[in-house]
XYZ file of C-alpha atoms in Angstrom:
686
model
C -45.691 67.099 -121.415
C -45.198 63.335 -121.418
C -41.473 63.842 -122.007
C -41.221 66.223 -119.089
C -43.176 63.798 -116.897
C -40.893 60.900 -117.857
C -37.797 63.060 -117.140
C -39.133 64.077 -113.720
C -40.057 60.461 -112.985
C -36.545 59.305 -113.887
C -35.085 61.909 -111.555
C -37.351 60.642 -108.751
C -36.239 57.025 -109.214
C -32.601 58.130 -109.417
C -32.984 59.969 -106.103
C -34.710 56.902 -104.638
C -31.812 54.662 -105.726
C -29.295 57.100 -104.238
C -31.274 57.121 -100.969
C -31.342 53.330 -100.862
C -27.576 53.291 -101.412
C -27.078 55.784 -98.581
C -29.360 53.807 -96.269
C -27.476 50.612 -97.112
C -24.147 52.305 -96.348
C -25.536 53.694 -93.107
C -26.820 50.251 -92.120
C -23.346 48.820 -92.802
C -21.726 51.512 -90.698
C -24.086 50.851 -87.802
C -23.786 47.080 -87.890
C -20.020 46.912 -88.452
C -18.364 46.577 -84.986
C -15.027 47.801 -86.324
C -16.528 51.121 -87.414
C -19.175 51.952 -84.831
C -19.069 49.674 -81.773
C -22.275 48.729 -79.998
C -20.292 48.084 -76.804
C -17.158 49.716 -75.378
C -14.853 49.369 -72.379
C -16.463 51.798 -69.950
C -14.320 51.508 -66.792
C -11.109 49.823 -65.654
C -9.664 49.473 -62.150
C -6.343 47.641 -62.412
C -4.615 48.750 -59.204
C -6.509 48.482 -55.924
C -5.530 48.591 -52.232
C -3.871 45.682 -50.450
C -3.715 42.406 -52.323
C -5.693 43.470 -55.420
C -9.156 42.100 -54.632
C -11.275 44.934 -56.087
C -10.124 44.913 -59.712
C -12.697 44.991 -62.494
C -13.457 45.803 -66.125
C -16.817 47.300 -67.035
C -18.479 47.342 -70.465
C -21.259 49.649 -71.673
C -23.598 49.024 -74.586
C -25.454 51.616 -76.641
C -28.726 49.814 -75.906
C -29.866 48.095 -72.683
C -29.864 44.313 -72.236
C -27.370 43.886 -75.083
C -26.164 40.316 -75.659
C -22.401 39.822 -75.353
C -22.427 36.546 -77.250
C -19.488 36.458 -79.629
C -17.352 38.880 -77.638
C -14.170 38.251 -75.638
C -12.011 40.376 -73.310
C -8.269 39.931 -73.806
C -5.617 41.250 -71.415
C -2.224 42.036 -72.966
C 1.051 42.506 -71.100
C 3.571 44.958 -72.515
C 6.449 43.676 -70.383
C 9.582 42.033 -71.721
C 9.786 39.298 -69.105
C 8.687 35.779 -69.972
C 6.160 34.258 -70.103
C 4.458 37.503 -71.184
C 7.039 38.776 -73.663
C 6.408 40.498 -77.000
C 3.105 42.244 -76.140
C 1.248 38.969 -75.673
C -1.949 37.964 -73.882
C -1.898 36.766 -70.291
C -5.623 36.327 -69.573
C -8.872 36.041 -71.546
C -12.543 36.104 -70.592
C -15.129 34.729 -73.035
C -18.368 36.727 -72.773
C -20.765 34.206 -74.335
C -23.916 33.899 -72.240
C -23.650 37.361 -70.673
C -25.540 40.572 -71.423
C -25.559 44.164 -70.244
C -28.282 45.270 -67.813
C -31.097 47.812 -68.086
C -28.479 50.590 -67.901
C -26.344 48.949 -70.590
C -23.694 47.992 -67.998
C -21.830 44.675 -67.568
C -19.120 44.295 -64.921
C -16.456 41.573 -64.743
C -14.089 41.496 -61.777
C -12.844 40.077 -58.482
C -15.284 38.246 -56.177
C -15.486 41.115 -53.646
C -16.345 43.799 -56.217
C -19.801 45.256 -55.486
C -22.258 44.810 -57.073
C -21.401 41.211 -57.859
C -19.651 40.904 -61.232
C -21.321 38.897 -63.987
C -18.181 36.746 -64.183
C -15.302 36.417 -61.751
C -11.740 37.441 -62.569
C -9.374 35.891 -59.983
C -7.819 38.244 -57.452
C -4.558 39.942 -58.457
C -5.012 38.921 -62.117
C -5.323 42.298 -63.860
C -1.829 43.746 -64.103
C -1.040 47.310 -63.064
C 0.389 48.355 -66.418
C 1.578 49.759 -68.655
C -0.669 47.279 -70.469
C -3.796 47.013 -72.617
C -7.270 45.526 -72.191
C -9.004 44.816 -75.503
C -12.520 43.793 -76.523
C -12.846 41.589 -79.606
C -15.747 40.134 -81.538
C -14.238 36.668 -81.359
C -13.850 33.651 -79.068
C -11.428 32.985 -76.206
C -10.082 30.001 -78.166
C -8.502 32.491 -80.579
C -6.376 33.921 -77.766
C -4.501 31.195 -75.892
C -1.818 32.266 -73.400
C 0.927 34.390 -75.027
C -1.071 35.249 -78.161
C 0.413 38.279 -79.893
C -1.786 41.369 -80.068
C -3.797 41.899 -83.256
C -6.185 44.508 -84.643
C -8.266 41.848 -86.394
C -11.856 41.796 -85.059
C -10.955 44.493 -82.518
C -13.983 46.348 -81.136
C -12.447 48.567 -78.461
C -9.274 48.796 -76.395
C -7.794 50.886 -73.619
C -4.090 51.402 -72.986
C -3.262 52.297 -69.399
C -0.444 52.724 -66.930
C -0.131 53.203 -63.202
C 2.489 55.909 -63.339
C 2.107 57.911 -66.519
C 5.844 57.760 -67.157
C 5.684 54.827 -69.555
C 3.246 53.565 -72.174
C 2.726 50.178 -73.885
C 4.011 51.675 -77.130
C 4.270 48.470 -79.170
C 0.783 47.363 -78.179
C -0.678 50.780 -78.939
C 0.868 50.775 -82.402
C -0.453 47.288 -83.181
C -3.963 48.088 -81.985
C -4.121 51.620 -83.357
C -4.421 53.305 -79.953
C -3.101 56.853 -79.657
C -3.738 57.585 -75.953
C -2.492 55.829 -72.827
C -4.549 56.708 -69.733
C -2.681 57.199 -66.455
C -4.644 55.612 -63.595
C -2.453 57.585 -61.188
C -3.329 60.956 -62.736
C -4.891 62.016 -59.415
C -2.041 60.491 -57.339
C -4.619 58.041 -55.967
C -4.019 55.005 -58.142
C -5.137 52.548 -55.442
C -8.549 54.180 -54.902
C -9.421 55.620 -58.329
C -10.358 53.971 -61.621
C -10.178 54.913 -65.303
C -13.638 55.900 -66.597
C -14.861 56.660 -70.109
C -16.842 59.861 -70.555
C -19.772 60.240 -72.937
C -17.585 62.043 -75.479
C -15.185 59.093 -75.666
C -12.402 60.652 -73.565
C -11.321 59.354 -70.149
C -11.103 60.626 -66.597
C -9.833 59.157 -63.313
C -12.059 59.222 -60.221
C -13.751 57.111 -57.516
C -14.868 53.750 -59.030
C -18.503 53.332 -60.069
C -18.850 49.609 -60.871
C -22.316 48.593 -62.001
C -23.527 52.124 -62.827
C -23.043 54.629 -65.682
C -19.995 56.785 -65.021
C -21.939 60.064 -65.273
C -24.279 59.138 -62.412
C -27.304 58.673 -64.657
C -29.313 55.510 -65.179
C -31.985 53.580 -63.343
C -31.227 52.980 -59.658
C -31.531 49.232 -59.134
C -32.664 47.571 -55.908
C -29.570 45.865 -54.507
C -29.710 42.484 -52.741
C -27.072 41.844 -50.059
C -26.369 38.451 -48.475
C -24.793 38.243 -45.011
C -23.972 35.806 -42.227
C -22.681 36.506 -38.721
C -19.495 34.471 -39.354
C -17.545 33.072 -42.268
C -16.802 29.736 -40.574
C -18.741 27.205 -38.515
C -18.215 23.711 -37.134
C -20.310 20.628 -37.749
C -23.403 20.627 -35.569
C -23.782 24.419 -35.534
C -26.552 26.406 -37.182
C -26.458 29.868 -38.687
C -28.768 32.400 -40.285
C -28.435 33.700 -43.834
C -29.870 37.210 -44.077
C -31.048 38.688 -47.397
C -31.554 42.463 -47.385
C -32.430 45.019 -50.071
C -31.380 48.636 -50.471
C -35.012 49.705 -51.089
C -38.369 48.371 -49.816
C -39.956 45.726 -52.027
C -42.592 47.160 -54.356
C -45.428 45.786 -56.497
C -44.956 42.094 -55.662
C -42.994 39.923 -53.187
C -39.375 39.126 -54.021
C -38.542 35.425 -54.041
C -34.840 34.598 -53.709
C -33.648 31.075 -54.460
C -30.121 29.906 -53.681
C -27.881 26.846 -53.516
C -25.296 25.756 -50.927
C -23.675 22.678 -52.465
C -20.031 23.009 -53.415
C -17.534 20.246 -54.171
C -17.696 17.677 -51.365
C -20.275 19.732 -49.476
C -23.539 18.129 -50.572
C -27.218 18.191 -49.634
C -26.538 15.545 -46.962
C -24.299 17.985 -45.070
C -27.080 20.408 -44.071
C -30.806 20.915 -43.539
C -32.841 24.059 -44.137
C -34.786 25.841 -46.853
C -33.136 27.164 -49.996
C -35.653 29.915 -50.686
C -36.741 33.104 -48.892
C -39.523 35.574 -49.677
C -39.427 39.289 -48.949
C -43.020 40.654 -48.841
C -43.979 44.027 -50.292
C -42.667 46.801 -48.080
C -39.962 44.634 -46.470
C -36.212 45.157 -46.741
C -34.940 41.901 -45.172
C -35.665 38.207 -44.627
C -33.642 35.276 -43.355
C -33.463 31.511 -43.203
C -31.612 29.145 -40.846
C -29.219 26.425 -41.997
C -28.300 23.495 -39.736
C -24.914 21.866 -40.400
C -25.078 18.080 -40.097
C -22.879 16.600 -37.370
C -21.917 13.164 -38.650
C -19.316 10.774 -37.271
C -17.154 10.578 -40.398
C -13.973 12.592 -40.862
C -14.574 13.968 -44.344
C -12.194 16.868 -43.824
C -12.987 20.549 -43.675
C -15.313 21.731 -46.430
C -16.732 24.932 -47.863
C -20.325 25.672 -48.736
C -21.132 28.311 -51.356
C -24.123 30.629 -51.019
C -24.969 30.889 -54.703
C -27.939 33.073 -55.622
C -29.998 32.045 -58.603
C -31.201 34.593 -61.159
C -32.967 37.661 -59.703
C -35.892 39.523 -61.308
C -35.448 42.575 -63.529
C -34.905 45.708 -61.479
C -32.730 43.921 -58.906
C -28.977 43.434 -58.743
C -26.898 41.362 -56.317
C -24.457 43.272 -54.133
C -22.571 40.032 -53.375
C -22.883 36.411 -54.400
C -20.989 33.119 -54.300
C -20.109 33.625 -50.635
C -17.819 30.959 -49.220
C -18.467 29.652 -45.698
C -15.863 27.349 -44.127
C -17.229 24.259 -42.350
C -14.812 22.612 -39.934
C -15.128 18.858 -39.497
C -15.009 18.020 -35.775
C -14.106 14.377 -36.374
C -10.402 14.980 -37.034
C -7.746 12.744 -35.459
C -4.852 13.720 -33.188
C -1.439 12.024 -33.203
C 0.506 11.000 -30.110
C 3.526 13.156 -31.040
C 4.077 16.888 -31.050
C 4.370 19.613 -33.659
C 7.756 20.974 -34.736
C 7.114 24.016 -32.553
C 6.390 21.851 -29.497
C 8.354 18.739 -30.383
C 8.437 15.319 -28.792
C 11.259 12.813 -29.100
C 11.394 9.035 -29.174
C 7.673 8.381 -29.612
C 7.883 7.644 -33.348
C 10.147 4.716 -34.138
C 12.011 4.632 -37.464
C 10.719 2.014 -39.908
C 14.192 1.166 -41.190
C 14.259 -2.187 -43.010
C 16.600 -4.776 -41.526
C 20.110 -4.352 -42.909
C 19.278 -1.072 -44.708
C 22.424 0.707 -43.486
C 24.714 -2.303 -42.904
C 27.068 -1.391 -45.770
C 28.074 1.833 -44.010
C 29.745 0.178 -41.015
C 33.384 1.178 -40.571
C 33.551 3.409 -43.652
C 34.874 6.955 -43.660
C 35.283 10.024 -45.864
C 34.320 9.816 -49.527
C 33.771 6.054 -49.293
C 31.148 6.603 -46.591
C 29.391 9.274 -48.668
C 29.371 7.020 -51.735
C 27.970 4.117 -49.726
C 25.137 6.335 -48.468
C 24.362 7.380 -52.053
C 24.379 3.748 -53.169
C 21.528 3.155 -50.716
C 19.344 6.224 -51.219
C 19.806 6.425 -55.021
C 19.760 2.692 -55.820
C 18.166 2.637 -59.304
C 16.771 -0.867 -58.786
C 14.903 0.132 -55.623
C 14.266 3.876 -55.414
C 11.114 5.208 -57.072
C 10.492 8.532 -58.800
C 6.927 9.808 -58.620
C 5.441 12.717 -60.516
C 5.579 16.276 -59.231
C 1.766 16.254 -59.170
C 1.918 13.273 -56.783
C 3.792 15.466 -54.311
C 0.491 17.105 -53.326
C -0.811 13.769 -52.048
C 2.483 12.878 -50.379
C 2.892 16.072 -48.377
C -0.787 16.285 -47.398
C -0.033 13.227 -45.257
C 3.689 13.643 -44.567
C 3.229 17.223 -43.312
C -0.107 16.688 -41.595
C -0.580 18.659 -38.392
C -0.299 16.154 -35.509
C -3.005 18.074 -33.629
C -5.566 18.059 -36.451
C -5.641 15.634 -39.382
C -7.543 18.169 -41.499
C -4.580 20.542 -41.459
C -1.004 20.615 -42.727
C 1.973 22.135 -40.940
C 3.597 25.080 -42.741
C 7.306 24.845 -42.075
C 8.550 28.450 -42.133
C 5.579 30.158 -40.454
C 5.484 27.371 -37.819
C 1.705 27.041 -37.833
C -0.994 24.938 -39.513
C -3.279 25.680 -42.441
C -6.395 23.823 -43.567
C -5.799 21.162 -46.197
C -8.538 22.656 -48.356
C -6.469 25.847 -48.640
C -4.101 24.095 -51.045
C -3.200 26.448 -53.894
C -4.903 25.517 -57.160
C -4.709 28.760 -59.147
C -2.236 31.585 -59.423
C -3.223 33.375 -56.218
C -1.041 32.576 -53.191
C -2.928 34.701 -50.664
C -4.254 32.484 -47.872
C -3.007 29.364 -49.653
C -0.272 26.797 -49.068
C 1.900 25.236 -51.709
C 5.016 23.116 -52.331
C 8.367 24.488 -51.155
C 11.579 23.135 -52.632
C 14.154 23.386 -49.854
C 16.875 22.975 -52.483
C 15.343 25.556 -54.816
C 14.515 24.600 -58.376
C 16.550 27.356 -60.002
C 19.709 26.349 -58.125
C 19.254 22.637 -58.695
C 18.195 22.789 -62.328
C 15.019 20.811 -61.661
C 12.335 20.608 -64.337
C 8.670 19.636 -64.249
C 7.692 17.186 -66.981
C 5.414 18.594 -69.686
C 2.991 15.672 -69.183
C 3.122 15.745 -65.376
C 0.027 14.305 -63.721
C -0.830 12.559 -60.472
C -1.077 8.799 -60.920
C -0.680 7.534 -57.357
C 1.673 5.416 -55.321
C 1.502 2.370 -57.607
C 3.039 4.131 -60.614
C 6.615 5.375 -60.735
C 9.730 5.705 -62.845
C 13.268 4.579 -62.156
C 15.810 7.164 -61.027
C 19.500 7.388 -60.276
C 22.078 9.707 -58.745
C 23.049 11.300 -62.044
C 19.576 12.518 -63.022
C 19.535 15.785 -61.095
C 16.257 16.947 -62.673
C 14.519 14.178 -60.725
C 15.023 16.350 -57.661
C 11.919 18.296 -58.670
C 9.735 15.580 -57.141
C 11.868 14.172 -54.320
C 9.590 14.554 -51.306
C 12.454 14.462 -48.805
C 13.164 18.120 -49.619
C 9.646 19.353 -50.485
C 7.578 20.757 -47.650
C 4.202 22.387 -47.160
C 4.564 26.147 -46.960
C 2.398 29.220 -46.760
C 2.296 30.636 -50.278
C 3.258 34.182 -49.400
C 6.171 33.090 -47.203
C 7.320 30.685 -49.899
C 7.343 33.613 -52.295
C 9.357 35.661 -49.780
C 11.981 32.953 -49.564
C 12.098 32.797 -53.365
C 15.425 31.093 -54.177
C 17.440 32.629 -51.358
C 19.991 30.588 -49.467
C 19.705 30.071 -45.736
C 21.494 31.636 -42.816
C 24.009 34.445 -42.407
C 27.263 35.077 -44.257
C 29.567 38.018 -43.531
C 26.852 39.472 -41.262
C 24.341 39.494 -44.156
C 21.164 37.546 -43.491
C 19.920 35.776 -46.598
C 16.921 33.791 -45.374
C 16.243 32.939 -41.760
C 12.463 32.708 -41.849
C 9.704 35.131 -40.856
C 10.150 37.663 -38.082
C 9.935 35.977 -34.659
C 10.545 32.534 -36.130
C 11.423 30.056 -33.381
C 13.707 28.116 -35.711
C 11.763 24.871 -35.345
C 12.486 24.129 -39.021
C 16.222 24.812 -39.067
C 17.359 21.258 -38.518
C 14.762 19.916 -40.945
C 16.120 22.214 -43.662
C 19.726 21.234 -42.928
C 19.061 17.501 -43.029
C 17.014 17.832 -46.234
C 19.879 19.690 -47.922
C 22.458 17.180 -46.696
C 20.250 14.445 -48.143
C 20.016 16.200 -51.536
C 23.782 16.794 -51.639
C 24.348 13.036 -51.340
C 21.303 11.807 -53.276
C 22.132 13.632 -56.531
C 25.477 14.114 -58.234
C 26.095 17.778 -58.934
C 24.244 19.102 -55.876
C 26.349 20.476 -53.054
C 26.162 22.303 -49.762
C 28.973 24.832 -49.786
C 30.807 27.254 -47.579
C 29.413 30.768 -47.546
C 31.078 32.400 -50.518
C 29.167 35.703 -50.845
C 29.598 35.789 -54.624
C 27.566 32.590 -54.859
C 25.702 32.612 -51.600
C 24.145 36.049 -51.416
C 22.740 36.339 -54.921
C 19.221 35.341 -55.953
C 20.366 33.362 -58.935
C 18.275 31.794 -61.660
C 21.271 29.823 -62.879
C 21.455 26.148 -61.980
C 24.739 26.231 -60.072
C 23.985 23.075 -58.092
C 25.252 24.825 -54.949
C 23.398 25.849 -51.831
C 24.822 26.961 -48.491
C 26.015 28.051 -46.044
C 27.625 24.827 -44.755
C 28.576 26.299 -41.370
C 25.026 27.538 -40.828
C 23.533 24.188 -41.811
C 25.844 22.274 -39.464
C 24.800 24.590 -36.641
C 21.131 24.226 -37.465
C 21.466 20.446 -37.559
C 22.962 20.548 -34.080
C 20.690 23.123 -32.453
C 17.442 21.716 -33.861
C 17.730 17.909 -33.503
C 15.398 15.559 -35.332
C 12.042 15.124 -33.624
C 9.051 12.796 -33.921
C 7.382 14.929 -36.607
C 10.441 14.621 -38.821
C 10.792 10.901 -38.181
C 7.115 10.285 -38.976
C 7.602 12.224 -42.200
C 10.654 10.136 -43.093
C 8.698 6.940 -42.467
C 5.805 7.998 -44.703
C 7.913 9.198 -47.633
C 9.696 5.850 -47.548
C 6.391 4.128 -48.423
C 6.330 6.085 -51.704
C 9.962 6.507 -52.687
C 11.458 3.407 -51.071
C 14.368 5.444 -49.731
C 14.966 7.271 -46.473
C 16.792 10.356 -45.299
C 19.793 8.806 -43.497
C 20.543 12.037 -41.648
C 17.224 11.735 -39.838
C 17.729 8.059 -39.047
C 21.394 8.544 -38.046
C 22.089 12.238 -37.272
C 25.797 11.612 -36.600
C 26.333 10.828 -40.301
C 26.206 14.577 -40.915
C 29.411 15.093 -38.934
C 31.176 12.159 -40.614
C 30.319 13.293 -44.165
C 30.149 17.092 -43.881
C 31.526 18.027 -40.472
C 34.277 17.676 -37.917
C 34.343 13.851 -37.969
C 35.086 13.645 -41.701
C 37.725 10.974 -42.327
C 36.848 8.992 -39.209
C 35.189 5.587 -39.310
C 31.451 5.590 -38.724
C 29.570 2.923 -36.783
C 25.837 2.854 -36.199
C 26.366 1.999 -32.537
C 27.700 5.534 -32.022
C 25.073 7.251 -34.099
C 22.267 8.042 -31.735
C 23.993 8.248 -28.393
C 22.526 10.953 -26.216
C 23.468 12.293 -22.825
C 21.612 10.746 -19.908
C 19.521 13.906 -19.852
C 18.008 13.089 -16.492
C 21.384 13.904 -14.921
C 22.049 17.212 -16.740
C 20.720 20.323 -15.048
C 20.710 23.833 -16.553
C 19.470 26.481 -14.127
C 18.047 28.990 -13.477
C 15.808 29.168 -16.536
C 14.637 31.870 -17.255
C 18.065 33.429 -16.805
C 18.832 36.791 -15.214
C 22.519 37.026 -14.224
C 24.061 33.615 -14.901
C 23.349 29.985 -15.720
C 24.819 26.856 -14.186
C 25.418 23.571 -15.971
C 25.861 20.402 -13.940
C 25.525 16.646 -14.364
C 28.187 16.250 -17.049
C 30.945 13.749 -16.350
C 34.315 14.771 -17.761
C 35.343 17.391 -20.303
C 32.662 18.795 -22.627
C 31.967 21.751 -24.862
C 29.059 24.201 -24.743
C 27.795 26.757 -27.263
C 25.135 29.455 -27.129
C 23.325 30.281 -30.388
C 20.489 32.595 -31.332
C 17.376 31.012 -32.814
C 18.674 31.964 -36.251
C 21.888 29.997 -35.671
C 24.288 32.858 -34.862
C 27.012 31.790 -32.423
C 27.028 34.010 -29.314
C 29.539 32.215 -27.087
C 31.300 28.869 -26.810
C 33.507 27.386 -24.110
C 34.990 24.184 -22.734
C 34.275 22.961 -19.216
C 34.594 19.881 -17.047
C 31.805 18.383 -14.926
C 30.031 21.688 -14.237
C 30.199 25.343 -15.184
C 28.767 28.737 -14.260
C 28.411 31.210 -17.155
C 27.766 34.896 -16.713
C 24.831 36.072 -18.834
C 25.564 39.211 -20.855
C 23.174 38.544 -23.731
C 20.180 40.554 -24.835
C 16.773 39.414 -23.558
C 15.236 36.661 -25.652
C 15.394 32.931 -26.368
C 18.642 31.072 -27.098
C 19.815 27.536 -27.804
C 22.341 25.901 -25.451
C 24.157 22.907 -26.963
C 26.502 20.641 -24.989
C 28.652 18.129 -26.871
C 30.915 15.388 -25.618
C 32.278 13.136 -28.329
C 29.264 12.038 -30.353
C 26.864 12.853 -27.515
C 24.711 15.959 -27.907
C 22.416 17.713 -25.438
C 20.287 20.673 -26.589
C 17.913 22.895 -24.653
C 16.323 26.317 -24.959
C 17.074 29.044 -22.418
C 15.242 32.309 -21.887
C 17.130 35.451 -20.947
C 15.104 38.062 -19.129
């Protein structure tokens, strides 16, 4: 009996050991993220309407309130175009400090996604595919820009496309993914998202950010913040309203928030930073008074930033930006490029600056100009980062010192809308008139702003220095700058390359021409050329050193003469670079170096002669059947151009002339020349 008992006992212990082994294996399987993930990618919306401001990635954990410490989202691009070649990363989001909610959901996305994402992904960041989003148990530091995809520490990943015709094959192979989900499977890619089902497969339907995809889960009480406007001026007050989707239950809801943001501090407003919604209520509000001081601090933005909310509540929106306009801005005495003035801003030309040009002609004249504006012992090269500070003043809107004037769109933008990230929507940035790709300009790897008192030497041979020559860098609306890309200007063989936005008044044409003439003299290897379509019409990325069309630029120089805005700009840039644009100071130099007067001697006394405009009369204006020109003494020449520089008609006359109007209704430029004298005016044809 004892033997049998011992045998049975040994069998029991053997079974116990086997059970412990199985339990240990099961525990390993549960706790190993590579085998059975505690959190997965639950929903992805990579392609949304308009300018991509509703993109998001949603995670779901097996248990509620799951910590995401030690996790990171990595976005991989499958394209072959640099800088995202070879299936490499283009964006990462470290998830330390975040956790899923009571439904096991955590959403990360654009600022306008509702409910408010736990962390913000900048607008237009998530690419439309075919690409991959991957979740790793790792840190963001392991995935710097252009990191190659890896399966190491991979928790979950989703391959997706916006068409279904292509897949990120290389990425899928590396990460062990067998399925690529087509976000356009319903032919509604802009309004549907990719959603994981409970069985691990995917479907495409209306987005459900912040909630389980199957419609289950606890319905949270949503807090919404609103104001009547998104901008106010100093001295105004406004109400911030906090509302909930359901009446408050059990106990009052206290909402705390902050408003400070950057230069907008506690001294810029008065008002409480806390509201209480009593039980049964669905809304409460507080009033904020904007301080009206006497200092011009520039326009600012406050940020309505909600603090943590109690369990059971979720914020529908947060981090709301409110623009505050400073009413203490200054106004200049001269006009904008769209409504120009002339002769109010005097050039700050140093005594003797252009003396060496007197009596020269042809190539000798051009060389003498270069010797002045590229003098290595005088001219200063500042960093490309310094350009921001230069153009914030050089291109300041004369009507409001808190704004800058955007050249192509012919309107101002707030200085605080300077582009700082990758998004160009609603932002302004730096426009190279002589585009970087054509000039071969390069930004230094250690480029940083160090101010007006620090510079490097430069010379005519160092073409790459053109990257930070402010004489050809202007403030421009980001989207319009992108539209221009590296296109040339004007029209060649009836093909328009770049002539500005629709309905452009051409107030920037002469500025562009004179900047390009400057660059073609300032740097060896840069040229303005005749309109050869093989060179002129292509959007090249090759540094040819050429930009055109010369005929268009000469016309633009003539039809849009330098104004006070341009002269003020020239004066200010001189304080940084210690050189000037001679074609602004002496417009006639253009004709002696690039135009009809090439080969003739140039003298400064002839440079700025203008008609006695008080004696020239062009009437009627607006025009119906004909125009008359009178007040000219002797033989002269007249030309009619469109605002884009296209020649409509030209003719010679003596003393006075009547011209029959057969042009389409619109605005035109009439230019009268007599020797070096130029008279320009706009006429309106009805």
